[in-house]
Amino acid sequence: MINMVNNITGWSGSFFLRRLNYLIDLVTFSSFALRDWFKSVRLFDRYSYRSLVSQIIFSGIDALPTILFLALITGFVFTFRMIALFDSIADTVTILNHVIALELGPMIAGIVLISRTGSAITVDLGNMKLHKEIEALELMGIDINKFLIAPRILGVTISQLSISVFFTMVTLGAGILLSGLLLSPTYFKYFSDMVSGLHTHLLFIFVIKNLLFGLFIGAIACYHGLRVDASPTEVPQQTQKAIVNSILMLFIIDGIIAVLMI
Amino acid sequence: MKNILIKAENISPASNSDAVYSPLSLNILKSSITSIIGPGSVEKILWLKTLNGLNAMAQGELTLLQKNVRQLDRQAWLGLQNKISFIGQDTALLSAYTLMENIMLPALYHKLADRDEISRQADVLLDEIGFEGKEMLKQLPAYASQLQNYYVKVVRALIVKPQLLFLDDLYTHLSLDKVLNLKQFLRHKVDSMGLSIVLTTRNIKQIIDESTNIIFVSPDTTALYENRQDLLKSDNASIKEYLSRYEIH
C-alpha cells in the first residue's frame, strides 16, 4: 500500500518537476535569444530583417486563405447562430466579444500557426542542426540567436496577433452580414454595437493573449528544432513534441488568463 | 608579436576516450602552412580542433590572434570567428541559400563591404579557384556537383579575408589536377594575403615541402618539426614507420 502511494506521489512529483524544468528551459532559451536580438546596435540588420519578413510572410500572409476559410465557416456556425438564438443585443454582443474575440479567434489562429508554422520551424531547424548547418553558421561567427531564433519567434508573434485580428473580424463580420441578409436587416446594427462593445480592457487582454500565444508557439518550435542532435528520427519526434507542447501551452495560458479575468 | 597568430603553450586536447596526449608548444606565424600528419584521423582532427579552440584542452594555454581562448565569452568567441575560417569534412552549406548567397553570407553578416563589392570579390575568388559552371551559383547546393559545393566552401571561408584558415583533409577526395590547382590557389593566398593555414592531410606528399611547421600526432607521440629534413632526421620509430608507408625518404 505504502509502495503504491509512493509510486503515485513519485510519478506525479517527477512529472511536475519535468514540466517545471521544461518551462524554465524554454523561458531561458527564448529570453537569451530575444536578449541577443535587442542588444544589437541595429535591431533590423539586413539578414535578421530578411528572416523576420520571410517568417511573417510564411506564417501570416500565406496562412490567410486558410484563416479566411475557417473564419467564414466559424462566422456562419457561431456568430450567425448566436445572433439568431439570443434576443438581447447587449448579451449577444458581450457573448460574441468574449467567445469569438477573446477565445475562438486567438485559439484557432494559434492552432493554425502551430500546425503550419510551428511544425515547419521545428523541421527546418532540426534539419539544419542535423546537417550541421547551425554549426557552420557559428563557425562563421554568425550568432544563431540573432540570425535564426529571434526573427522566428518575433515573426510568429506578429503573425499570431495579425491573423487573430483578421480571423475575429471576418468571423464577426460574416456572421452579422449573413444574419442581416437572411434573417432581418436590423441585425446590421450589430456592426456598430460590436465596435462600441469592445472595451479597452478587452482589447488589452486580446493583445496580451495573442502576444503570449505567439511567443510560446515560436519559442517551443525553435527550442525543439534545436534539440535534434544526430539522428534523422529525432526530427519527427521533436516536431510531434513541439506540436503537443504548443497546444498544451495555449490551453494553459488561456486558462490562466480566464482565471485572472474573473 | 603581432606576427604570431597562434601561441600554444603545453596544450593537449581533452578527449572522450582514455587517451592522454603529450603536450605541444608552438607558435604559428603569419603567412605559414602548418601540417598535422599522422596515422590516425581521430588524433589529427582532435589536434586541429584544439588549435582552433573548438575542442577543449586538457591542459595548457592557447592564444588565438592575441586572445586567450579560455577567457573568451560567447560573443567574443563569435567575434573572433570572422577572422578564422574552418573547413571540416562535414562543414555544410546552408541548404536554403543559393551557392552565391552562401558565399556572400558571412561577409554581408559581418558588414565587411557593400553587396556589390562582396559579389565582385566572390567572382574574383571563384575565377582564381577555377570554379566551372557559374550559372549554378543561382542554384541551391543540392543541385550543384560535389566539386562545386567544395569550391564554394573554400571561397566562403576566404571571402571574409581570414587571418587563419583551418582545413581538415582538404585534398582527400580531389583528383590530382584539382589538388595541384587548389594547392597553388592556397599558396597564392598565403603569399598575397598573409594567410596562415593549419591543415590535416593524408596526402602528405603534396604538402610536406610547403609546410613551415609539421606536427606529427599519434596516440603515443606528439612532435613538432620545422621542415621535411627535420622530420626525416627523427629517430622516433612510429614516425619512421609512417614515413616509409608513404615512401618519403
Short mmCIF file of C-alpha atoms in Angstrom, two decimals:
data_model
loop_
_atom_site.label_atom_id
_atom_site.label_comp_id
_atom_site.label_asym_id
_atom_site.label_seq_id
_atom_site.Cartn_x
_atom_site.Cartn_y
_atom_site.Cartn_z
CA MET A 1 0.00 0.00 0.00
CA ILE A 2 2.79 2.40 1.02
CA ASN A 3 4.66 1.42 -2.12
CA MET A 4 1.63 2.22 -4.25
CA VAL A 5 1.23 5.64 -2.61
CA ASN A 6 4.95 6.26 -3.05
CA ASN A 7 4.71 5.32 -6.70
CA ILE A 8 1.79 7.66 -7.31
CA THR A 9 3.32 10.61 -5.48
CA GLY A 10 6.71 9.85 -7.01
CA TRP A 11 5.31 9.74 -10.51
CA SER A 12 3.28 12.92 -10.08
CA GLY A 13 6.19 14.71 -8.43
CA SER A 14 8.59 13.68 -11.18
CA PHE A 15 6.05 14.69 -13.86
CA PHE A 16 5.61 18.10 -12.23
CA LEU A 17 9.37 18.65 -11.91
CA ARG A 18 9.94 17.62 -15.55
CA ARG A 19 7.29 20.10 -16.70
CA LEU A 20 8.74 22.82 -14.49
CA ASN A 21 12.24 22.17 -15.85
CA TYR A 22 10.88 22.29 -19.37
CA LEU A 23 9.20 25.63 -18.72
CA ILE A 24 12.34 27.10 -17.15
CA ASP A 25 14.45 25.84 -20.08
CA LEU A 26 12.00 27.29 -22.56
CA VAL A 27 11.77 30.70 -20.91
CA THR A 28 15.56 30.89 -20.52
CA PHE A 29 16.09 29.84 -24.13
CA SER A 30 13.70 32.43 -25.56
CA SER A 31 14.92 35.17 -23.18
CA PHE A 32 18.52 34.67 -24.31
CA ALA A 33 17.51 34.66 -27.97
CA LEU A 34 15.49 37.85 -27.64
CA ARG A 35 18.10 39.49 -25.40
CA ASP A 36 20.78 38.95 -28.08
CA TRP A 37 18.43 40.47 -30.67
CA PHE A 38 17.57 43.51 -28.59
CA LYS A 39 21.22 44.04 -27.62
CA SER A 40 22.11 44.56 -31.29
CA VAL A 41 23.12 48.05 -32.27
CA ARG A 42 20.73 47.81 -35.19
CA LEU A 43 17.72 45.68 -34.43
CA PHE A 44 16.88 45.23 -38.07
CA ASP A 45 20.10 44.48 -39.84
CA ARG A 46 19.71 43.14 -43.34
CA TYR A 47 19.75 39.43 -42.52
CA SER A 48 17.68 39.49 -39.34
CA TYR A 49 15.17 41.71 -41.14
CA ARG A 50 15.04 39.33 -44.08
CA SER A 51 14.45 36.36 -41.75
CA LEU A 52 11.75 38.27 -39.85
CA VAL A 53 9.91 39.35 -43.01
CA SER A 54 10.13 35.84 -44.51
CA GLN A 55 8.72 34.44 -41.29
CA ILE A 56 5.82 36.90 -41.27
CA ILE A 57 5.06 36.19 -44.94
CA PHE A 58 5.10 32.44 -44.38
CA SER A 59 3.29 32.44 -41.03
CA GLY A 60 0.89 35.31 -41.56
CA ILE A 61 0.24 36.18 -45.18
CA ASP A 62 0.47 32.65 -46.61
CA ALA A 63 -1.91 31.45 -43.91
CA LEU A 64 -4.61 33.98 -44.84
CA PRO A 65 -6.58 31.76 -47.28
CA THR A 66 -6.85 29.01 -44.65
CA ILE A 67 -7.75 31.53 -41.96
CA LEU A 68 -10.32 33.20 -44.25
CA PHE A 69 -11.99 29.87 -44.96
CA LEU A 70 -12.08 28.92 -41.26
CA ALA A 71 -13.32 32.39 -40.31
CA LEU A 72 -16.19 32.26 -42.80
CA ILE A 73 -17.26 28.82 -41.57
CA THR A 74 -16.98 29.91 -37.93
CA GLY A 75 -18.89 33.10 -38.73
CA PHE A 76 -21.71 31.04 -40.12
CA VAL A 77 -21.67 28.37 -37.40
CA PHE A 78 -21.12 30.56 -34.33
CA THR A 79 -21.82 34.25 -34.96
CA PHE A 80 -24.86 33.72 -37.15
CA ARG A 81 -26.36 31.14 -34.81
CA MET A 82 -25.72 33.18 -31.65
CA ILE A 83 -27.32 36.24 -33.18
CA ALA A 84 -30.28 34.11 -34.20
CA LEU A 85 -30.54 32.44 -30.78
CA PHE A 86 -30.33 35.40 -28.40
CA ASP A 87 -32.82 38.25 -28.25
CA SER A 88 -30.92 40.72 -26.13
CA ILE A 89 -28.48 42.75 -28.20
CA ALA A 90 -26.33 43.63 -25.19
CA ASP A 91 -25.98 39.96 -24.14
CA THR A 92 -25.25 38.85 -27.67
CA VAL A 93 -22.56 41.50 -28.10
CA THR A 94 -20.96 40.54 -24.77
CA ILE A 95 -21.04 36.83 -25.60
CA LEU A 96 -19.64 37.40 -29.10
CA ASN A 97 -16.85 39.60 -27.77
CA HIS A 98 -15.88 37.08 -25.12
CA VAL A 99 -16.37 33.87 -27.08
CA ILE A 100 -15.28 34.86 -30.59
CA ALA A 101 -12.80 37.70 -29.99
CA LEU A 102 -11.23 36.55 -26.75
CA GLU A 103 -11.40 32.77 -27.06
CA LEU A 104 -12.07 31.38 -30.50
CA GLY A 105 -10.05 33.90 -32.53
CA PRO A 106 -6.73 33.55 -30.67
CA MET A 107 -7.19 29.80 -30.22
CA ILE A 108 -7.94 29.00 -33.87
CA ALA A 109 -5.20 31.36 -35.07
CA GLY A 110 -2.84 29.64 -32.62
CA ILE A 111 -3.77 26.14 -33.74
CA VAL A 112 -3.37 27.10 -37.41
CA LEU A 113 0.04 28.63 -36.59
CA ILE A 114 1.15 25.56 -34.66
CA SER A 115 0.17 23.18 -37.43
CA ARG A 116 1.53 25.29 -40.30
CA THR A 117 4.41 27.31 -38.92
CA GLY A 118 5.44 25.73 -35.63
CA SER A 119 5.91 22.32 -37.21
CA ALA A 120 7.73 23.86 -40.21
CA ILE A 121 10.13 25.76 -37.94
CA THR A 122 10.94 22.64 -35.91
CA VAL A 123 11.55 20.58 -39.05
CA ASP A 124 13.61 23.38 -40.62
CA LEU A 125 15.83 23.97 -37.59
CA GLY A 126 16.01 20.25 -36.85
CA ASN A 127 17.29 19.52 -40.34
CA MET A 128 19.72 22.43 -40.14
CA LYS A 129 21.07 21.06 -36.88
CA LEU A 130 21.20 17.52 -38.26
CA HIS A 131 23.12 18.59 -41.35
CA LYS A 132 25.50 20.74 -39.29
CA GLU A 133 24.32 23.97 -40.91
CA ILE A 134 23.90 25.57 -37.48
CA GLU A 135 27.45 24.60 -36.56
CA ALA A 136 28.63 26.08 -39.88
CA LEU A 137 26.87 29.37 -39.07
CA GLU A 138 28.50 29.57 -35.66
CA LEU A 139 31.90 28.81 -37.18
CA MET A 140 31.38 31.81 -39.45
CA GLY A 141 30.81 33.93 -36.35
CA ILE A 142 27.08 34.23 -37.03
CA ASP A 143 25.00 34.45 -33.88
CA ILE A 144 22.15 32.00 -34.41
CA ASN A 145 20.07 33.72 -31.75
CA LYS A 146 20.05 36.90 -33.81
CA PHE A 147 20.06 35.25 -37.21
CA LEU A 148 17.66 32.32 -36.77
CA ILE A 149 15.85 32.19 -33.45
CA ALA A 150 14.75 35.72 -32.54
CA PRO A 151 13.38 36.54 -36.03
CA ARG A 152 11.35 33.33 -35.99
CA ILE A 153 9.93 33.92 -32.50
CA LEU A 154 9.08 37.56 -33.30
CA GLY A 155 7.73 36.66 -36.74
CA VAL A 156 5.37 34.08 -35.25
CA THR A 157 4.29 36.53 -32.53
CA ILE A 158 3.45 39.29 -35.01
CA SER A 159 1.68 36.76 -37.26
CA GLN A 160 -0.37 35.37 -34.37
CA LEU A 161 -1.65 38.82 -33.50
CA SER A 162 -2.35 39.71 -37.12
CA ILE A 163 -4.17 36.55 -38.12
CA SER A 164 -6.11 36.55 -34.89
CA VAL A 165 -7.34 40.10 -35.64
CA PHE A 166 -8.18 39.04 -39.20
CA PHE A 167 -9.97 35.88 -38.08
CA THR A 168 -12.02 37.70 -35.46
CA MET A 169 -13.07 40.48 -37.82
CA VAL A 170 -14.06 38.09 -40.61
CA THR A 171 -15.89 35.73 -38.24
CA LEU A 172 -17.90 38.52 -36.65
CA GLY A 173 -18.41 40.40 -39.91
CA ALA A 174 -19.50 37.32 -41.87
CA GLY A 175 -21.94 36.24 -39.16
CA ILE A 176 -23.52 39.68 -38.86
CA LEU A 177 -23.70 40.06 -42.65
CA LEU A 178 -25.36 36.66 -43.00
CA SER A 179 -27.85 37.46 -40.23
CA GLY A 180 -28.68 40.81 -41.86
CA LEU A 181 -29.19 39.19 -45.25
CA LEU A 182 -31.00 36.03 -44.22
CA LEU A 183 -32.88 36.97 -41.03
CA SER A 184 -33.54 40.70 -40.80
CA PRO A 185 -31.76 43.89 -41.95
CA THR A 186 -31.98 45.16 -38.34
CA TYR A 187 -29.15 42.81 -37.48
CA PHE A 188 -26.78 45.05 -39.47
CA LYS A 189 -26.92 47.24 -36.38
CA TYR A 190 -24.62 44.68 -34.71
CA PHE A 191 -21.70 46.13 -36.69
CA SER A 192 -21.76 49.36 -34.68
CA ASP A 193 -22.82 47.60 -31.46
CA MET A 194 -19.86 45.23 -31.67
CA VAL A 195 -17.44 48.12 -32.09
CA SER A 196 -18.89 50.07 -29.17
CA GLY A 197 -18.99 46.90 -27.02
CA LEU A 198 -15.28 46.32 -27.49
CA HIS A 199 -13.89 47.90 -24.33
CA THR A 200 -10.26 48.89 -23.82
CA HIS A 201 -9.62 46.17 -21.23
CA LEU A 202 -10.95 43.52 -23.63
CA LEU A 203 -8.66 44.81 -26.36
CA PHE A 204 -5.75 44.75 -23.92
CA ILE A 205 -6.45 41.14 -22.95
CA PHE A 206 -6.85 40.22 -26.63
CA VAL A 207 -3.44 41.69 -27.49
CA ILE A 208 -1.66 40.21 -24.46
CA LYS A 209 -3.15 36.77 -25.05
CA ASN A 210 -2.13 36.75 -28.69
CA LEU A 211 1.37 38.00 -27.93
CA LEU A 212 1.84 35.26 -25.34
CA PHE A 213 0.44 32.62 -27.69
CA GLY A 214 2.79 33.75 -30.47
CA LEU A 215 5.84 33.96 -28.23
CA PHE A 216 5.32 30.47 -26.87
CA ILE A 217 4.48 28.90 -30.25
CA GLY A 218 7.65 30.38 -31.77
CA ALA A 219 9.85 29.58 -28.80
CA ILE A 220 8.61 25.99 -28.44
CA ALA A 221 9.09 25.34 -32.18
CA CYS A 222 12.67 26.71 -32.14
CA TYR A 223 13.52 25.00 -28.87
CA HIS A 224 12.51 21.56 -30.13
CA GLY A 225 14.16 22.15 -33.52
CA LEU A 226 17.48 22.78 -31.81
CA ARG A 227 17.09 19.70 -29.62
CA VAL A 228 17.60 17.48 -32.66
CA ASP A 229 21.04 16.01 -32.30
CA ALA A 230 22.46 13.38 -34.63
CA SER A 231 19.71 11.11 -35.89
CA PRO A 232 17.10 11.85 -38.60
CA THR A 233 14.48 10.07 -36.49
CA GLU A 234 14.72 12.88 -33.96
CA VAL A 235 13.20 15.38 -36.41
CA PRO A 236 9.66 13.89 -36.42
CA GLN A 237 9.95 13.10 -32.70
CA GLN A 238 10.80 16.69 -31.82
CA THR A 239 8.17 18.03 -34.23
CA GLN A 240 5.50 15.95 -32.56
CA LYS A 241 6.65 17.14 -29.13
CA ALA A 242 6.64 20.75 -30.32
CA ILE A 243 3.06 20.46 -31.61
CA VAL A 244 1.71 18.75 -28.49
CA ASN A 245 3.52 21.09 -26.09
CA SER A 246 2.42 24.17 -28.02
CA ILE A 247 -1.23 23.14 -27.93
CA LEU A 248 -0.98 22.35 -24.21
CA MET A 249 0.69 25.72 -23.61
CA LEU A 250 -2.12 27.56 -25.44
CA PHE A 251 -4.72 25.97 -23.19
CA ILE A 252 -2.67 26.63 -20.05
CA ILE A 253 -2.19 30.32 -20.95
CA ASP A 254 -5.85 30.58 -21.91
CA GLY A 255 -6.86 29.04 -18.57
CA ILE A 256 -4.59 31.34 -16.56
CA ILE A 257 -5.92 34.43 -18.34
CA ALA A 258 -9.52 33.22 -17.84
CA VAL A 259 -8.88 32.83 -14.10
CA LEU A 260 -7.25 36.27 -13.91
CA MET A 261 -10.24 37.80 -15.67
CA ILE A 262 -12.72 36.57 -13.08
CA MET B 1 54.35 39.59 -31.52
CA LYS B 2 51.61 40.55 -33.98
CA ASN B 3 53.05 38.02 -36.42
CA ILE B 4 52.24 35.21 -34.01
CA LEU B 5 48.67 34.15 -34.83
CA ILE B 6 48.54 31.08 -32.63
CA LYS B 7 50.58 30.67 -29.48
CA ALA B 8 50.18 27.27 -27.87
CA GLU B 9 51.90 26.56 -24.56
CA ASN B 10 51.94 22.97 -23.40
CA ILE B 11 48.49 22.25 -24.79
CA SER B 12 46.97 18.84 -25.24
CA PRO B 13 43.45 18.01 -26.36
CA ALA B 14 40.78 16.79 -24.00
CA SER B 15 39.35 13.57 -25.30
CA ASN B 16 36.29 11.42 -24.64
CA SER B 17 38.47 8.32 -24.70
CA ASP B 18 41.07 7.42 -22.10
CA ALA B 19 43.84 8.63 -24.41
CA VAL B 20 46.29 11.10 -22.92
CA TYR B 21 48.23 13.09 -25.49
CA SER B 22 51.70 14.52 -24.93
CA PRO B 23 51.61 18.31 -24.72
CA LEU B 24 52.74 20.57 -27.53
CA SER B 25 54.07 24.12 -27.61
CA LEU B 26 54.32 26.07 -30.81
CA ASN B 27 53.92 29.46 -32.44
CA ILE B 28 52.12 29.73 -35.74
CA LEU B 29 53.20 32.80 -37.65
CA LYS B 30 51.60 34.91 -40.34
CA SER B 31 51.96 33.53 -43.90
CA SER B 32 52.69 30.00 -42.81
CA ILE B 33 51.45 26.49 -43.50
CA THR B 34 51.23 24.06 -40.62
CA SER B 35 50.53 20.42 -41.44
CA ILE B 36 49.21 17.94 -38.95
CA ILE B 37 50.17 14.47 -40.09
CA GLY B 38 49.93 11.05 -38.54
CA PRO B 39 48.46 7.60 -38.99
CA GLY B 40 45.08 8.21 -37.33
CA SER B 41 42.47 10.73 -38.49
CA VAL B 42 40.93 10.90 -34.99
CA GLU B 43 44.11 12.36 -33.47
CA LYS B 44 44.65 14.74 -36.39
CA ILE B 45 41.17 16.27 -36.25
CA LEU B 46 41.37 16.41 -32.46
CA TRP B 47 44.58 18.44 -32.61
CA LEU B 48 43.27 20.62 -35.45
CA LYS B 49 40.16 21.48 -33.45
CA THR B 50 42.21 22.05 -30.31
CA LEU B 51 44.48 24.52 -32.10
CA ASN B 52 41.32 26.22 -33.40
CA GLY B 53 39.80 26.39 -29.92
CA LEU B 54 36.87 24.18 -30.95
CA ASN B 55 37.98 21.25 -28.86
CA ALA B 56 38.56 21.66 -25.15
CA MET B 57 42.11 21.46 -23.85
CA ALA B 58 43.17 19.01 -21.18
CA GLN B 59 45.98 21.37 -20.23
CA GLY B 60 47.95 24.40 -21.36
CA GLU B 61 47.22 27.87 -22.67
CA LEU B 62 46.13 28.76 -26.19
CA THR B 63 46.24 32.28 -27.59
CA LEU B 64 44.39 32.82 -30.87
CA LEU B 65 45.02 36.17 -32.57
CA GLN B 66 46.35 37.61 -29.29
CA LYS B 67 43.30 36.42 -27.34
CA ASN B 68 43.43 33.74 -24.69
CA VAL B 69 40.64 31.30 -25.62
CA ARG B 70 39.92 30.40 -22.00
CA GLN B 71 38.91 33.99 -21.31
CA LEU B 72 36.56 34.46 -24.26
CA ASP B 73 32.82 34.70 -23.66
CA ARG B 74 30.33 33.62 -26.33
CA GLN B 75 30.11 36.99 -28.07
CA ALA B 76 33.90 37.45 -28.09
CA TRP B 77 34.26 33.95 -29.46
CA LEU B 78 31.77 34.67 -32.26
CA GLY B 79 33.59 37.94 -32.96
CA LEU B 80 36.86 36.04 -33.38
CA GLN B 81 35.33 33.63 -35.87
CA ASN B 82 35.19 36.18 -38.69
CA LYS B 83 38.99 36.23 -38.66
CA ILE B 84 39.30 32.46 -38.51
CA SER B 85 37.80 30.11 -41.07
CA PHE B 86 37.35 26.41 -40.65
CA ILE B 87 36.50 23.83 -43.30
CA GLY B 88 35.92 20.39 -41.85
CA GLN B 89 34.95 17.16 -43.55
CA ASP B 90 31.34 17.75 -42.64
CA THR B 91 31.19 21.55 -42.92
CA ALA B 92 27.85 22.30 -44.50
CA LEU B 93 26.49 24.91 -46.85
CA LEU B 94 23.10 26.37 -45.99
CA SER B 95 20.61 24.27 -47.93
CA ALA B 96 18.03 27.07 -48.22
CA TYR B 97 20.52 29.55 -49.72
CA THR B 98 21.90 29.56 -53.26
CA LEU B 99 25.60 28.93 -53.77
CA MET B 100 26.24 32.65 -54.24
CA GLU B 101 24.21 33.57 -51.15
CA ASN B 102 26.22 31.01 -49.21
CA ILE B 103 29.45 32.64 -50.32
CA MET B 104 28.31 36.18 -49.55
CA LEU B 105 26.54 35.46 -46.24
CA PRO B 106 29.47 35.74 -43.78
CA ALA B 107 30.86 38.89 -45.40
CA LEU B 108 27.43 40.53 -45.50
CA TYR B 109 26.62 39.50 -41.96
CA HIS B 110 29.87 40.98 -40.66
CA LYS B 111 29.34 44.04 -42.89
CA LEU B 112 32.78 43.78 -44.45
CA ALA B 113 31.73 45.66 -47.59
CA ASP B 114 28.62 46.51 -49.56
CA ARG B 115 26.79 43.85 -51.52
CA ASP B 116 28.23 44.76 -54.93
CA GLU B 117 31.78 44.77 -53.65
CA ILE B 118 31.34 41.40 -51.93
CA SER B 119 29.81 39.98 -55.08
CA ARG B 120 32.80 41.25 -57.08
CA GLN B 121 35.25 39.73 -54.59
CA ALA B 122 33.38 36.42 -54.72
CA ASP B 123 33.65 36.45 -58.52
CA VAL B 124 37.40 37.01 -58.34
CA LEU B 125 37.87 34.18 -55.85
CA LEU B 126 35.70 31.84 -57.92
CA ASP B 127 37.79 32.58 -61.00
CA GLU B 128 41.02 32.08 -59.09
CA ILE B 129 39.94 28.73 -57.68
CA GLY B 130 38.78 27.56 -61.12
CA PHE B 131 35.07 27.24 -60.41
CA GLU B 132 33.32 25.95 -63.53
CA GLY B 133 29.62 26.47 -64.31
CA LYS B 134 28.91 29.88 -62.81
CA GLU B 135 25.25 29.63 -63.83
CA MET B 136 24.96 27.13 -60.95
CA LEU B 137 25.68 29.90 -58.45
CA LYS B 138 21.98 30.79 -58.52
CA GLN B 139 21.06 27.24 -57.59
CA LEU B 140 20.75 25.60 -54.19
CA PRO B 141 23.69 23.44 -53.06
CA ALA B 142 21.60 20.29 -53.56
CA TYR B 143 21.63 20.90 -57.34
CA ALA B 144 25.36 21.56 -57.64
CA SER B 145 28.12 18.97 -58.01
CA GLN B 146 30.23 17.85 -55.07
CA LEU B 147 33.22 19.72 -56.50
CA GLN B 148 31.23 22.94 -56.96
CA ASN B 149 30.00 22.74 -53.36
CA TYR B 150 33.55 22.08 -52.26
CA TYR B 151 34.88 25.15 -54.02
CA VAL B 152 32.03 27.25 -52.64
CA LYS B 153 33.03 26.21 -49.10
CA VAL B 154 36.61 27.32 -49.74
CA VAL B 155 35.53 30.63 -51.30
CA ARG B 156 33.03 31.25 -48.46
CA ALA B 157 35.85 30.66 -45.98
CA LEU B 158 38.10 33.15 -47.76
CA ILE B 159 35.54 35.88 -48.55
CA VAL B 160 35.90 37.25 -45.01
CA LYS B 161 39.68 37.60 -45.56
CA PRO B 162 40.57 35.45 -42.55
CA GLN B 163 43.96 35.52 -40.90
CA LEU B 164 43.79 31.82 -40.15
CA LEU B 165 42.35 29.01 -42.21
CA PHE B 166 41.87 25.55 -40.72
CA LEU B 167 41.38 22.71 -43.18
CA ASP B 168 40.53 19.13 -42.39
CA ASP B 169 41.83 16.77 -45.08
CA LEU B 170 41.05 19.15 -47.90
CA TYR B 171 42.70 17.23 -50.70
CA THR B 172 41.37 13.76 -49.95
CA HIS B 173 38.53 13.49 -52.44
CA LEU B 174 40.07 15.51 -55.26
CA SER B 175 41.79 14.32 -58.39
CA LEU B 176 45.49 15.14 -58.74
CA ASP B 177 45.00 18.09 -61.12
CA LYS B 178 42.42 19.62 -58.76
CA VAL B 179 44.74 19.08 -55.81
CA LEU B 180 47.57 20.88 -57.60
CA ASN B 181 45.25 23.69 -58.63
CA LEU B 182 43.88 24.13 -55.11
CA LYS B 183 47.36 23.93 -53.62
CA GLN B 184 48.55 26.68 -55.94
CA PHE B 185 45.48 28.78 -55.13
CA LEU B 186 46.04 28.47 -51.37
CA ARG B 187 49.79 29.08 -51.71
CA HIS B 188 48.96 32.30 -53.53
CA LYS B 189 46.63 33.35 -50.68
CA VAL B 190 49.36 32.62 -48.12
CA ASP B 191 51.81 34.78 -50.04
CA SER B 192 49.47 37.59 -51.06
CA MET B 193 47.08 37.86 -48.09
CA GLY B 194 49.43 36.81 -45.31
CA LEU B 195 47.03 33.94 -44.60
CA SER B 196 48.17 31.15 -42.30
CA ILE B 197 46.87 27.67 -42.95
CA VAL B 198 46.67 24.84 -40.46
CA LEU B 199 45.65 21.59 -42.08
CA THR B 200 45.39 17.89 -41.57
CA THR B 201 46.14 15.71 -44.52
CA ARG B 202 46.59 12.17 -45.67
CA ASN B 203 48.07 13.45 -48.88
CA ILE B 204 51.34 14.33 -47.19
CA LYS B 205 53.49 14.22 -50.32
CA GLN B 206 51.56 17.19 -51.65
CA ILE B 207 52.09 19.37 -48.62
CA ILE B 208 55.18 18.32 -46.76
CA ASP B 209 57.59 20.54 -48.74
CA GLU B 210 55.34 23.57 -48.40
CA SER B 211 54.97 23.34 -44.63
CA THR B 212 56.63 25.67 -42.20
CA ASN B 213 55.56 23.51 -39.27
CA ILE B 214 54.89 19.80 -39.35
CA ILE B 215 53.11 18.29 -36.37
CA PHE B 216 53.19 14.53 -36.14
CA VAL B 217 50.45 13.11 -33.95
CA SER B 218 49.65 9.55 -32.94
CA PRO B 219 48.18 8.08 -29.76
CA ASP B 220 51.65 7.87 -28.21
CA THR B 221 53.61 10.62 -29.96
CA THR B 222 53.23 14.35 -30.46
CA ALA B 223 56.18 16.00 -32.14
CA LEU B 224 56.83 19.26 -33.92
CA TYR B 225 59.24 19.71 -36.84
CA GLU B 226 60.15 22.81 -38.77
CA ASN B 227 60.55 21.18 -42.17
CA ARG B 228 60.83 17.94 -44.12
CA GLN B 229 64.53 17.50 -43.32
CA ASP B 230 63.91 17.76 -39.57
CA LEU B 231 61.12 15.24 -39.85
CA LEU B 232 63.26 12.80 -41.80
CA LYS B 233 66.00 13.03 -39.16
CA SER B 234 63.62 11.89 -36.43
CA ASP B 235 64.58 8.71 -34.55
CA ASN B 236 61.03 8.02 -33.47
CA ALA B 237 60.02 4.54 -34.65
CA SER B 238 56.38 5.37 -35.31
CA ILE B 239 57.37 8.41 -37.41
CA LYS B 240 59.84 6.35 -39.40
CA GLU B 241 57.22 3.66 -39.98
CA TYR B 242 54.65 6.26 -41.01
CA LEU B 243 57.00 7.96 -43.48
CA SER B 244 58.11 4.70 -45.01
CA ARG B 245 54.46 3.84 -45.64
CA TYR B 246 54.25 6.94 -47.84
CA GLU B 247 57.71 6.25 -49.32
CA ILE B 248 59.10 9.53 -48.05
CA HIS B 249 62.85 9.41 -47.60
#
